[in-house]
């Protein structure tokens, strides 16, 4: 029977008039990681679209990879570390040429993307992004391919066991303030946050319909404190944050938490982990050199938590790192491991590793009932 099945598979593969894919099986404990989001999670998808929102040039990638990969950091991102902790290979960008194997997962994230389709689209020249809706459409294509390869039942089991990391929304809140948008003349802060959360929750529900059950998030914490926004505060010599964005981030975090609690009740087997970034940042700000996040986590700190390693202007908050985005001159620190922020909007590899470690095995006050390690063991 096995020989006959192999022959039939070969025959159907070579017969151009027949479009049938022979199924294969995965081990029972096989697990995968699927990633959605923006530049915080983008491993290089934007390298393959017509956009200036790229990090495929020096000095990005210099710490770990020793060459630019498209990641907005000096090295690895949070999903890279989560994959390592889960004994998975680096999760590749969906748009990477030749990437047609999805049984360990795939990364759909795109720098500049928002939960709102309008965010960043056409904002400046060639600033195309892969918005959340498009990322979802890519995932559905992957799910369809997996069903063809594995069969409906095994594909559903595989997708149900997989873990889904999502980080998106920050661009929706930052862009209106750096683009002179009039959006808040038409919508209240609550209405605007409601639109972002609405798109995000609809995406989560669609992933759930395809089989997704275990979702990992991080809140935005003090989003208004990134160097990019500190540089926008007039006469800012004390490290003050951009409070209008912090207000939106606070509303977002509260609304997302409520939405996740509701989905946990209404959606079959839905589980989530929520990393509270504000707790980590609060401890870090109090004692940048060395800080206790909780009893089990004493993390080596940073010498600089306000100013970026790479950029120009106040707090190096002008997005000039690498000299490819309009401003050609920029400053670059000698040791990114001493900086929490690598560029005006993104943290260093060292900071990504610390955040990933807390998401992976942090206590309930950091992650909620589940940490990501528990998800990979369920």
Coordinates of C-alpha atoms in Angstrom, one line a residue, residues 19-174:
X19 CA -4.0 19.7 -9.1
X20 CA -3.8 17.5 -6.1
X21 CA -1.4 17.7 -3.2
X22 CA -0.6 14.6 -1.2
X23 CA -0.9 15.0 2.5
X24 CA 1.9 14.5 5.0
X25 CA 1.9 14.2 8.7
X26 CA 3.6 16.1 11.5
X27 CA 4.7 14.9 14.9
X28 CA 2.0 15.2 17.6
X29 CA 4.1 17.7 19.6
X30 CA 4.9 19.8 16.6
X31 CA 4.3 23.6 17.2
X32 CA 4.7 26.8 15.2
X33 CA 4.9 30.5 15.7
X34 CA 2.9 33.0 13.6
X35 CA 3.7 36.7 13.9
X36 CA 1.7 39.8 13.0
X37 CA 2.6 43.4 13.5
X38 CA 4.7 46.4 12.7
X39 CA 8.4 47.3 12.8
X40 CA 8.8 46.0 16.4
X41 CA 8.3 42.5 14.9
X42 CA 9.2 42.9 11.2
X43 CA 12.1 40.6 10.3
X44 CA 12.4 42.0 6.8
X45 CA 9.1 41.8 4.9
X46 CA 9.5 45.5 3.9
X47 CA 12.6 44.6 2.0
X48 CA 10.3 43.1 -0.6
X49 CA 7.8 46.0 -1.1
X50 CA 8.2 49.5 -2.6
X51 CA 8.7 51.5 0.6
X52 CA 11.2 53.7 2.4
X53 CA 10.2 52.0 5.7
X54 CA 13.2 49.7 5.6
X55 CA 16.1 48.8 7.8
X56 CA 18.2 46.9 5.2
X57 CA 21.3 49.1 5.5
X58 CA 24.1 49.9 8.0
X59 CA 24.1 50.1 11.0
X60 CA 21.0 48.0 11.5
X61 CA 21.8 44.3 12.2
X62 CA 25.4 45.0 13.2
X63 CA 25.4 43.4 16.7
X64 CA 24.2 39.9 16.0
X65 CA 23.8 39.2 12.3
X66 CA 26.8 41.4 11.3
X67 CA 24.7 42.6 8.3
X68 CA 21.4 44.4 7.9
X69 CA 18.4 42.0 7.6
X70 CA 15.6 44.5 7.6
X71 CA 15.1 44.4 11.4
X72 CA 14.7 47.7 13.1
X73 CA 17.4 47.0 15.7
X74 CA 21.1 46.4 16.0
X75 CA 20.3 42.7 16.3
X76 CA 17.4 40.3 17.0
X77 CA 13.8 41.2 17.7
X78 CA 11.3 39.8 20.3
X79 CA 9.9 37.0 17.9
X80 CA 13.5 35.9 17.2
X81 CA 14.1 35.3 20.9
X82 CA 10.7 33.6 21.5
X83 CA 11.5 31.2 18.6
X84 CA 14.9 30.4 20.2
X85 CA 13.3 29.7 23.6
X86 CA 10.7 27.5 21.9
X87 CA 13.5 25.6 20.0
X88 CA 12.3 26.8 16.7
X89 CA 14.4 28.3 13.9
X90 CA 14.3 32.0 13.1
X91 CA 10.8 32.6 11.8
X92 CA 11.2 33.9 8.2
X93 CA 9.4 36.9 6.7
X94 CA 6.4 35.8 4.6
X95 CA 7.5 37.8 1.5
X96 CA 11.0 36.3 1.5
X97 CA 11.5 34.7 -1.9
X98 CA 11.4 30.9 -1.9
X99 CA 9.7 30.8 1.5
X100 CA 7.0 28.2 1.0
X101 CA 7.5 26.0 4.1
X102 CA 5.2 27.1 6.9
X103 CA 5.3 24.2 9.4
X104 CA 7.4 26.2 11.9
X105 CA 5.4 29.3 11.3
X106 CA 5.9 32.6 9.4
X107 CA 6.1 36.3 10.1
X108 CA 3.8 38.7 8.4
X109 CA 4.8 41.9 10.3
X110 CA 5.5 45.1 8.3
X111 CA 7.3 48.2 9.5
X112 CA 4.9 51.2 9.5
X113 CA 1.8 49.0 9.5
X114 CA -1.2 49.8 11.6
X115 CA -4.5 48.2 12.6
X116 CA -6.2 50.9 10.5
X117 CA -5.6 50.4 6.8
X118 CA -5.1 54.1 6.2
X119 CA -2.1 54.4 8.6
X120 CA 1.0 55.2 6.7
X121 CA -0.4 54.5 3.3
X122 CA 0.8 57.3 1.0
X123 CA 1.9 59.4 4.0
X124 CA 5.2 60.2 2.3
X125 CA 6.8 59.0 -0.9
X126 CA 6.8 55.2 -1.4
X127 CA 5.7 54.5 2.2
X128 CA 3.7 51.5 1.4
X129 CA 3.1 49.0 4.2
X130 CA 1.4 45.7 4.7
X131 CA -1.5 46.6 6.9
X132 CA -3.1 44.3 9.4
X133 CA -6.0 43.4 7.0
X134 CA -3.4 42.4 4.3
X135 CA -1.4 40.4 6.8
X136 CA -4.6 38.5 7.7
X137 CA -5.2 37.7 4.0
X138 CA -1.6 36.3 3.8
X139 CA -2.3 34.1 6.9
X140 CA -5.5 32.8 5.3
X141 CA -3.4 31.8 2.2
X142 CA -1.0 29.9 4.5
X143 CA -3.8 28.2 6.3
X144 CA -5.3 27.1 3.0
X145 CA -1.9 25.7 1.8
X146 CA -1.5 23.8 5.1
X147 CA -5.0 22.3 4.7
X148 CA -4.0 21.1 1.2
X149 CA -0.8 19.7 2.5
X150 CA -1.9 18.2 5.8
X151 CA -5.6 17.6 5.3
X152 CA -8.3 19.6 7.1
X153 CA -8.2 17.8 10.5
X154 CA -4.4 17.8 10.9
X155 CA -4.2 21.4 9.7
X156 CA -6.8 22.5 12.2
X157 CA -4.9 20.6 15.0
X158 CA -1.6 22.2 13.9
X159 CA -3.1 25.8 13.8
X160 CA -4.8 25.3 17.1
X161 CA -1.6 24.3 18.8
X162 CA 0.4 27.1 17.2
X163 CA 1.1 30.4 19.1
X164 CA 0.2 33.8 17.5
X165 CA 2.2 36.9 18.5
X166 CA 0.6 40.2 17.6
X167 CA 2.0 43.7 18.1
X168 CA 0.2 46.5 16.2
X169 CA -1.4 49.9 16.8
X170 CA 1.4 52.1 17.9
X171 CA 1.7 53.6 14.4
X172 CA -2.0 54.4 14.4
X173 CA -1.4 56.5 17.5
X174 CA 1.9 58.1 16.6

